[in-house]
Coordinates of C-alpha atoms in Angstrom, one line a residue:
Chain A
X17 CA -58.9 194.0 279.2
X18 CA -59.5 194.6 282.6
X19 CA -57.6 194.5 285.2
X20 CA -58.4 192.5 288.7
X21 CA -57.2 192.8 292.1
X22 CA -54.7 190.0 293.2
X23 CA -53.7 191.1 296.9
X24 CA -51.2 193.3 297.9
X25 CA -48.5 192.3 295.6
X26 CA -50.2 191.4 292.2
X27 CA -52.6 192.1 289.6
X28 CA -54.1 189.7 287.0
X29 CA -54.8 191.5 283.6
X30 CA -57.6 189.8 281.7
X31 CA -58.5 189.6 278.2
X32 CA -61.9 189.1 276.2
X33 CA -63.0 187.4 273.6
X34 CA -62.8 183.6 272.3
X35 CA -60.0 182.2 273.8
X36 CA -58.0 182.6 270.8
X37 CA -58.2 186.1 270.8
X38 CA -57.7 186.5 274.6
X39 CA -54.5 184.6 274.0
X40 CA -53.3 186.7 271.7
X41 CA -54.1 189.6 273.3
X42 CA -52.3 188.7 276.5
X43 CA -49.2 187.4 274.3
X44 CA -49.1 191.2 272.6
X45 CA -49.8 193.0 276.1
X46 CA -47.0 190.8 277.5
X47 CA -44.6 191.4 274.7
X48 CA -45.1 195.3 275.7
X49 CA -44.7 194.9 279.2
X50 CA -41.6 192.7 278.7
X51 CA -40.3 195.7 276.7
X52 CA -41.2 198.3 279.0
X53 CA -41.1 196.6 283.1
X54 CA -40.1 198.7 285.7
X55 CA -37.6 197.1 288.3
X56 CA -40.6 196.8 291.1
X57 CA -42.0 194.3 288.7
X58 CA -40.8 191.3 289.9
X59 CA -42.5 188.7 287.6
X60 CA -45.0 188.6 284.3
X61 CA -46.9 184.8 284.3
X62 CA -48.8 184.4 281.4
X63 CA -51.8 182.0 281.7
X64 CA -54.8 181.2 279.0
X65 CA -56.5 184.4 278.8
X66 CA -54.2 186.7 281.4
X67 CA -51.0 187.8 282.7
X68 CA -50.6 187.5 286.2
X69 CA -48.2 190.7 287.2
X70 CA -46.4 190.2 290.5
X71 CA -44.5 193.2 292.1
X72 CA -42.4 194.6 295.1
X73 CA -45.1 196.4 297.3
X74 CA -42.4 198.0 298.8
X75 CA -41.3 199.7 295.7
X76 CA -44.3 200.8 294.1
X77 CA -48.1 201.1 295.0
X78 CA -50.9 198.9 293.4
X79 CA -52.4 201.8 291.9
X80 CA -49.2 202.8 290.2
X81 CA -48.9 199.1 288.9
X82 CA -52.4 199.0 287.5
X83 CA -51.6 202.5 285.9
X84 CA -48.7 200.9 283.9
X85 CA -51.0 197.6 283.0
X86 CA -53.5 200.0 281.5
X87 CA -51.4 202.4 279.8
X88 CA -50.0 199.4 277.9
X89 CA -53.1 198.2 276.2
X90 CA -53.6 201.6 274.1
X91 CA -49.7 201.7 273.4
X92 CA -48.2 200.6 270.1
X93 CA -46.8 197.0 269.2
X94 CA -43.1 197.6 269.9
X95 CA -41.5 197.2 266.5
X96 CA -40.0 193.7 265.0
X97 CA -37.9 193.7 262.5
X98 CA -36.4 190.5 262.9
X99 CA -39.2 187.6 261.4
X100 CA -40.1 185.6 264.1
X101 CA -37.6 182.3 265.0
X102 CA -38.9 179.3 262.9
X103 CA -40.7 177.1 264.5
X104 CA -39.2 174.5 267.3
X105 CA -39.6 171.1 265.6
X106 CA -40.1 168.1 268.2
X107 CA -39.7 164.7 267.1
X108 CA -42.8 162.4 268.5
X109 CA -43.4 158.3 268.5
X110 CA -47.1 158.7 268.2
X111 CA -47.3 155.2 270.1
X112 CA -49.4 156.6 272.9
X113 CA -51.6 154.2 275.0
X114 CA -54.2 156.7 275.0
X115 CA -54.1 157.8 270.9
X116 CA -56.7 154.8 269.5
X117 CA -59.3 156.3 272.4
X118 CA -58.9 160.1 271.5
X119 CA -59.1 159.0 267.6
X120 CA -62.2 157.1 268.1
X121 CA -63.7 160.1 270.3
X122 CA -62.5 162.7 267.5
X123 CA -64.3 160.3 264.9
X124 CA -60.8 160.0 263.0
X125 CA -58.6 157.2 261.7
X126 CA -55.2 157.3 263.8
X127 CA -53.3 158.3 260.6
X128 CA -55.5 160.6 260.3
X129 CA -55.1 162.0 264.0
X130 CA -51.0 162.1 263.3
X131 CA -51.5 163.9 260.5
X132 CA -53.7 166.6 261.8
X133 CA -51.2 166.7 264.9
X134 CA -48.4 167.5 262.7
X135 CA -49.8 169.7 260.2
X136 CA -50.9 172.3 262.8
X137 CA -48.8 175.2 263.9
X138 CA -48.7 175.4 267.6
X139 CA -47.8 177.8 270.0
X140 CA -46.9 178.2 273.7
X141 CA -49.9 180.2 275.7
X142 CA -48.6 179.9 278.8
X143 CA -46.6 177.3 281.7
X144 CA -47.1 175.7 284.7
X145 CA -48.0 172.8 286.4
X146 CA -44.1 171.3 286.2
X147 CA -41.0 173.6 285.2
X148 CA -41.1 173.1 281.6
X149 CA -44.4 172.2 280.8
X150 CA -46.1 174.5 278.3
X151 CA -49.8 174.6 277.1
X152 CA -49.8 174.2 273.5
X153 CA -52.5 175.4 271.6
X154 CA -53.2 176.1 267.7
X155 CA -55.3 178.1 265.5
X156 CA -55.3 174.9 263.1
X157 CA -56.5 172.3 265.7
X158 CA -60.1 172.6 266.8
X159 CA -60.5 169.4 268.6
X160 CA -61.2 169.5 272.3
X161 CA -60.4 166.4 274.1
X162 CA -61.6 165.7 278.0
X163 CA -58.5 164.8 281.1
X164 CA -58.9 161.2 282.3
X165 CA -61.2 160.8 284.6
X166 CA -58.8 158.9 286.6
X167 CA -55.5 160.2 286.4
X168 CA -52.2 158.2 286.0
X169 CA -50.0 157.9 288.7
X170 CA -47.2 158.1 286.8
X171 CA -46.8 159.7 283.1
X172 CA -43.2 159.0 281.9
X173 CA -40.7 161.9 281.0
X174 CA -41.3 163.5 277.4
X175 CA -44.9 161.9 277.1
X176 CA -47.1 163.9 274.8
X177 CA -50.8 164.8 275.9
X178 CA -53.4 166.2 274.8
X179 CA -56.3 167.8 277.1
X180 CA -58.9 170.6 276.4
X181 CA -57.6 172.4 273.5
X182 CA -54.1 171.9 274.5
X183 CA -51.0 169.8 273.9
X184 CA -48.1 169.6 276.6
X185 CA -45.4 167.6 276.9
X186 CA -44.4 166.2 280.4
X187 CA -40.8 167.5 281.2
X188 CA -40.0 164.6 283.6
X189 CA -42.0 161.7 285.1
X190 CA -45.4 162.8 287.2
X191 CA -48.6 162.0 288.0
X192 CA -51.0 163.2 285.1
X193 CA -54.3 163.6 283.8
X194 CA -53.7 164.5 280.4
X195 CA -54.2 161.9 276.9
X196 CA -51.3 160.5 275.8
X197 CA -51.1 160.0 272.3
X198 CA -47.0 159.6 272.0
X199 CA -43.7 160.2 273.4
X200 CA -40.8 162.8 272.7
X201 CA -36.8 162.1 273.2
X202 CA -36.7 166.1 273.4
X203 CA -34.9 167.4 276.9
X204 CA -38.0 170.1 277.7
X205 CA -36.5 170.7 280.8
X206 CA -32.8 170.8 281.9
X207 CA -32.3 173.1 285.1
X208 CA -28.3 173.8 284.0
X209 CA -29.3 174.5 280.8
X210 CA -29.6 178.3 279.2
X211 CA -32.3 178.6 279.1
X212 CA -33.5 175.9 280.9
X213 CA -37.0 175.6 279.6
X214 CA -37.0 174.2 275.9
X215 CA -40.7 175.5 275.7
X216 CA -41.4 179.2 276.6
X217 CA -44.4 181.5 276.2
X218 CA -44.7 182.3 272.4
X219 CA -42.7 179.7 271.1
X220 CA -43.9 178.1 267.8
X221 CA -44.0 174.4 268.1
X222 CA -44.2 171.7 265.3
X223 CA -44.4 168.4 266.0
X224 CA -42.8 165.8 263.4
X225 CA -43.5 161.9 263.2
X226 CA -40.9 159.7 263.7
Chain B
X126 CA -14.3 175.1 306.1
X127 CA -16.8 174.9 308.9
X128 CA -19.4 172.0 308.5
X129 CA -22.8 171.4 310.3
X130 CA -23.3 167.6 310.1
X131 CA -26.6 166.0 310.3
X132 CA -27.0 163.4 313.4
X133 CA -31.0 163.7 313.1
X134 CA -32.7 165.3 310.3
X135 CA -36.3 165.8 311.9
X136 CA -39.5 164.6 309.9
X137 CA -38.8 167.0 307.1
X138 CA -35.8 169.8 307.0
X139 CA -34.9 171.9 303.9
X140 CA -32.7 174.0 302.4
X141 CA -34.6 177.7 302.4
X142 CA -33.6 181.0 301.1
X143 CA -35.6 183.8 299.5
X144 CA -36.4 181.7 296.6
X145 CA -36.0 182.3 292.9
X146 CA -38.8 185.0 291.8
X147 CA -39.2 186.1 288.3
X148 CA -39.1 182.6 286.6
X149 CA -43.0 182.1 286.6
X150 CA -43.5 182.4 282.6
X151 CA -40.9 179.2 283.2
X152 CA -43.2 177.2 285.2
X153 CA -40.8 177.7 288.3
X154 CA -42.4 178.9 291.2
X155 CA -40.6 181.1 293.8
X156 CA -40.3 179.0 296.7
X157 CA -38.2 179.8 299.3
X158 CA -38.8 179.7 303.3
X159 CA -42.4 179.6 304.0
X160 CA -42.1 181.9 306.7
X161 CA -39.9 184.3 305.1
X162 CA -39.8 186.9 308.1
X163 CA -38.9 183.9 310.7
X164 CA -36.1 183.2 308.1
X165 CA -35.0 186.9 308.1
X166 CA -34.6 187.3 311.7
X167 CA -32.8 184.7 312.1
X168 CA -30.7 185.9 309.5
X169 CA -30.1 189.2 310.8
X170 CA -30.0 188.0 314.2
X171 CA -26.2 186.1 313.1
X172 CA -25.5 188.9 310.9
X173 CA -26.6 187.3 307.3
X174 CA -28.4 188.9 304.7
X175 CA -32.3 188.2 305.0
X176 CA -32.6 186.0 302.4
X177 CA -29.4 183.7 303.0
X178 CA -29.9 180.3 302.7
X179 CA -30.9 178.5 306.2
X180 CA -32.6 175.3 307.3
X181 CA -36.3 174.9 307.5
X182 CA -37.4 172.7 310.0
X183 CA -40.5 170.7 310.0
X184 CA -42.2 169.8 313.5
X185 CA -38.8 169.7 314.7
X186 CA -36.5 166.4 315.7
X187 CA -33.1 168.4 313.9
X188 CA -30.2 167.9 315.6
X189 CA -26.5 169.4 314.0
X190 CA -23.3 169.1 315.4
X191 CA -20.5 171.8 314.2
X192 CA -17.1 171.1 313.5
X193 CA -15.8 174.7 314.3
X194 CA -17.0 177.4 316.3
X195 CA -20.6 178.4 315.2
X196 CA -22.9 181.0 315.6
X197 CA -26.7 180.2 315.2
X198 CA -29.8 181.6 316.2
X199 CA -33.1 179.4 315.8
X200 CA -36.7 181.5 315.1
X201 CA -39.9 180.7 313.9
X202 CA -42.1 177.9 315.6
X203 CA -41.5 178.1 319.7
X204 CA -39.8 174.9 320.2
X205 CA -37.3 174.0 322.8
X206 CA -33.4 174.3 321.4
X207 CA -30.4 172.7 323.4
X208 CA -26.9 172.8 322.8
X209 CA -24.7 169.1 323.7
X210 CA -21.3 169.7 324.8
X211 CA -19.6 166.6 325.3
X212 CA -19.0 165.8 329.0
X213 CA -21.9 168.0 330.2
X214 CA -26.0 168.0 330.4
X215 CA -27.9 169.5 327.2
X216 CA -27.6 173.3 327.8
X217 CA -31.3 174.7 327.1
X218 CA -30.7 177.6 324.8
X219 CA -33.9 179.3 323.6
X220 CA -35.1 180.8 319.9
X221 CA -35.0 184.2 318.8
X222 CA -31.5 184.8 320.4
X223 CA -27.8 184.3 318.6
X224 CA -25.7 181.6 319.8
X225 CA -22.6 180.6 319.8
X226 CA -21.3 176.9 319.5
X227 CA -18.0 175.5 320.2
X228 CA -16.4 173.2 318.0
X229 CA -17.6 169.8 318.9
X230 CA -21.0 171.2 320.1
X231 CA -24.3 169.8 318.5
X232 CA -27.9 172.1 318.4
X233 CA -31.3 170.4 318.7
X234 CA -34.5 171.7 317.8
X235 CA -37.2 169.9 319.4
X236 CA -41.0 169.4 318.8
X237 CA -42.7 173.3 318.6
X238 CA -45.3 173.9 321.2
X239 CA -46.6 176.2 319.2
X240 CA -46.3 176.8 315.4
X241 CA -44.8 174.3 312.6
X242 CA -41.6 175.7 311.1
X243 CA -38.5 176.6 312.7
X244 CA -35.8 178.4 311.1
X245 CA -32.3 178.0 311.5
X246 CA -29.3 180.3 310.2
X247 CA -25.8 179.9 310.8
X248 CA -23.3 182.9 310.3
X249 CA -21.6 183.0 306.7
X250 CA -25.2 181.2 305.5
X251 CA -25.5 177.4 304.4
X252 CA -23.4 176.5 300.8
X253 CA -25.4 174.3 298.8
X254 CA -26.0 174.0 294.9
X255 CA -27.7 176.8 293.7
X256 CA -30.4 175.6 290.9
X257 CA -31.5 179.0 288.8
X258 CA -29.8 181.5 291.2
X259 CA -31.5 179.7 294.9
X260 CA -30.4 177.1 296.9
X261 CA -34.2 176.7 298.4
X262 CA -35.9 173.0 297.9
X263 CA -38.8 173.3 295.9
X264 CA -41.2 170.3 296.9
X265 CA -43.8 170.8 294.2
X266 CA -41.0 171.4 291.0
X267 CA -37.9 169.0 292.4
X268 CA -35.9 171.8 292.7
X269 CA -33.0 172.4 294.7
X270 CA -31.0 170.4 297.4
X271 CA -32.9 167.4 298.5
X272 CA -33.9 167.2 302.4
X273 CA -31.8 166.5 304.7
X274 CA -30.7 163.4 306.0
X275 CA -28.3 161.6 308.4
X276 CA -25.2 161.9 308.2
X277 CA -25.1 164.8 305.4
X278 CA -23.1 167.1 305.8
X279 CA -23.6 171.1 304.9
X280 CA -20.7 173.6 304.3
X281 CA -20.9 176.9 306.3
X282 CA -19.8 180.1 304.3
X283 CA -17.7 183.0 304.7
X284 CA -19.2 185.6 307.5
X285 CA -19.7 189.2 305.5
X286 CA -20.7 192.0 307.5
X287 CA -20.7 193.0 311.0
X288 CA -22.8 191.3 314.0
X289 CA -25.7 193.4 314.7
X290 CA -25.4 194.7 318.6
X291 CA -28.7 193.4 319.4
X292 CA -28.4 189.6 320.1
X293 CA -32.4 188.6 320.8
X294 CA -35.1 189.6 319.4
X295 CA -39.1 189.0 320.4
X296 CA -40.8 186.5 319.0
X297 CA -44.0 187.2 317.5
X298 CA -46.9 187.3 319.6
X299 CA -49.5 184.5 318.9
X300 CA -52.7 185.5 320.8
X301 CA -55.3 182.9 322.1
X302 CA -58.3 182.2 320.0
X303 CA -58.5 181.3 316.5
X304 CA -55.2 182.5 313.9
X305 CA -56.8 185.8 312.0
X306 CA -55.7 185.8 308.6
X307 CA -55.9 189.1 306.8
X308 CA -56.7 189.2 303.2
X309 CA -58.2 190.9 300.3
X310 CA -60.6 190.2 298.1
X311 CA -59.0 187.9 295.0
X312 CA -59.3 188.2 291.7
X313 CA -62.4 185.9 291.2
X314 CA -64.1 186.6 294.5
X315 CA -67.1 187.4 291.9
X316 CA -67.4 183.5 291.4
X317 CA -68.6 183.6 294.7
X318 CA -72.0 184.2 295.7
X319 CA -72.5 187.3 298.1
X320 CA -73.4 184.8 301.1
X321 CA -70.2 182.7 300.0
X322 CA -68.1 186.0 300.3
X323 CA -69.5 186.5 304.0
X324 CA -69.2 183.2 304.9
X325 CA -65.3 183.2 304.1
X326 CA -65.2 186.2 306.8
X327 CA -67.9 185.2 309.3
X328 CA -67.2 180.9 309.5
X329 CA -64.4 179.5 311.7
X330 CA -62.4 177.8 309.6
X331 CA -59.8 174.8 310.6
X332 CA -56.8 173.6 309.8
X333 CA -56.5 170.1 308.2
X334 CA -54.1 168.0 308.3
X335 CA -53.8 168.2 304.3
X336 CA -50.9 170.5 304.5
X337 CA -47.5 170.7 303.3
X338 CA -45.2 173.5 301.7
X339 CA -47.9 173.5 298.8
X340 CA -50.5 175.0 300.6
X341 CA -52.8 174.0 303.9
X342 CA -56.7 172.9 303.1
X343 CA -59.2 174.3 305.7
X344 CA -62.1 172.8 306.7
X345 CA -65.4 174.5 307.7
X346 CA -69.3 173.9 308.5
X347 CA -70.2 174.6 305.3
X348 CA -68.6 175.4 302.0
X349 CA -68.2 178.1 299.6
X350 CA -70.5 178.3 297.0
X351 CA -70.2 179.3 293.8
X352 CA -72.0 181.8 291.4
X353 CA -70.3 180.9 288.0
X354 CA -70.3 177.4 287.2
X355 CA -67.4 175.8 284.8
X356 CA -63.9 176.0 284.9
X357 CA -61.7 178.6 285.1
X358 CA -59.3 179.0 282.3
X359 CA -55.4 178.3 284.0
X360 CA -54.1 181.5 285.5
X361 CA -51.2 182.5 287.5
X362 CA -51.2 181.6 291.0
X363 CA -49.9 183.9 293.9
X364 CA -48.3 182.7 297.2
X365 CA -51.1 183.7 300.2
X366 CA -54.5 182.7 297.3
X367 CA -57.4 181.3 298.9
X368 CA -58.1 178.8 296.1
X369 CA -61.7 177.2 296.0
X370 CA -61.7 173.9 294.5
X371 CA -64.9 171.9 293.4
X372 CA -65.9 170.7 296.8
X373 CA -66.1 174.4 298.3
X374 CA -63.3 173.8 300.7
X375 CA -60.6 176.5 300.5
X376 CA -56.7 175.8 300.2
X377 CA -54.4 178.6 301.4
X378 CA -51.2 178.6 298.8
X379 CA -48.2 178.4 300.3
X380 CA -44.3 178.9 299.5
X381 CA -44.3 175.9 296.4
X382 CA -48.1 176.3 295.4
X383 CA -48.7 175.4 291.8
X384 CA -47.6 178.5 289.1
X385 CA -50.8 178.2 287.3
X386 CA -54.4 176.9 288.1
X387 CA -57.9 176.2 286.8
X388 CA -59.8 177.1 290.6
X389 CA -61.1 180.3 291.1
X390 CA -59.4 182.4 293.8
X391 CA -61.5 184.4 296.5
X392 CA -59.0 186.0 298.5
X393 CA -55.2 186.7 298.8
X394 CA -53.5 186.7 302.3
X395 CA -51.1 189.4 303.1
X396 CA -47.2 188.9 303.5
X397 CA -47.7 189.1 307.5
X398 CA -50.9 186.7 307.3
X399 CA -48.8 184.4 304.7
X400 CA -46.2 183.7 307.5
X401 CA -48.8 182.8 310.1
X402 CA -50.0 180.5 307.7
X403 CA -46.8 179.0 307.2
X404 CA -47.0 178.6 310.9
X405 CA -50.5 176.4 311.1
X406 CA -50.7 173.3 312.4
X407 CA -53.7 170.5 312.1
X408 CA -56.5 171.2 314.0
X409 CA -55.7 175.0 314.8
X410 CA -58.7 177.5 314.3
X411 CA -58.6 180.4 311.6
X412 CA -60.2 183.2 311.0
X413 CA -60.3 185.2 307.6
X414 CA -60.3 189.3 308.7
X415 CA -60.5 191.8 306.0
X416 CA -57.0 193.4 305.5
X417 CA -55.4 196.4 303.9

């Protein structure tokens, strides 16, 4: 683990190793950080293999936050007596426009791809791009899918897409370059709901074919 | 309840406040005023909390009518401010000063002569529906109250606390020459060649017309060359980040920047430099200088 400077009011914690290992290390560090978070730390934002710390520079020095971050690396993981919540089930109509092309590119039949996608246990590594958009990765899904060379100007809300090693569900209609394999009626983002985002970092998710 | 009635909305006028920090893990950015110190100064002049909701006026053109006595201030860009009173010629007022309007008066914020964004605060603050604890309009995420349109009626809140004894403050000094933006090294400065890191500070850059609340794209004679090829795994981004996409032309991230991104950040602006970057207009020359 190393801590990179990121301006006067942020630091970037980065984890080494394979994508899967780094994501797991980042998640564990984030867990410890949220448990022991000083008031001056204003946000903790996970990435693919990083966690961004933002803080109030009027309340704490960069050096103090850096020391806190480094100290968490060695700290023991907090006790987790309760078993993790059951995976969130998301029902999907696997009828996306790019489904045949993605299956062909991966050397699979469409039914085999659907079986593989629904068999995998997915985990939200981080969010971004839009409120409620989670980047989901699975140790049971080893495929990498390229983005569209020309993004669509409009991807409908609820579209289920693939890019790189990730699956993502578009919370609202936006432009998008991910390969669309299906759609869900689940409401990924509702600003009036508590919590507003259905998919948050650390959440386990399973897809179910309708 | 006092109302502000929008007679002319301007090119882009939005409700902004201190934003909604702390929600990055949900993919929600802080948003809020692009020039936070300017909003703070306007609010303090009218006795509001510095982060109270006001109006961010982009390139002027806003006219509001007030239905009752109202105390206002306009800060940010150097722009003409006029008070319209029935039966009188328009009264020139000024920025960075407390203005008292009578019922039926109008206030107009004109096109800036320097800078881009004006901030209008009203004593009591703008009352609009809050989303996730903030009234700020996030243009990237599509959260918060929509940009103002003619005919909109904005409610004004109750005044809290005393008025300050000071009723005018000096506007920020704008020296001639390129706008100097103080920067710290970014987390991925080592993704660029040593020559590129020197070029960032040595080259005279120019703000392009590709600018909005998400960021300002810069152009320069030479682009910034990468030392590390390949894609950067997505990581959290900060306001003030100087992100360099594949074409080597830097983008300065402002209030509505994406929460995570996959292009390397070579430098990060100080808070004071972010406020200056929020006031850049197309064609203005920019220089990065070492900060901190």
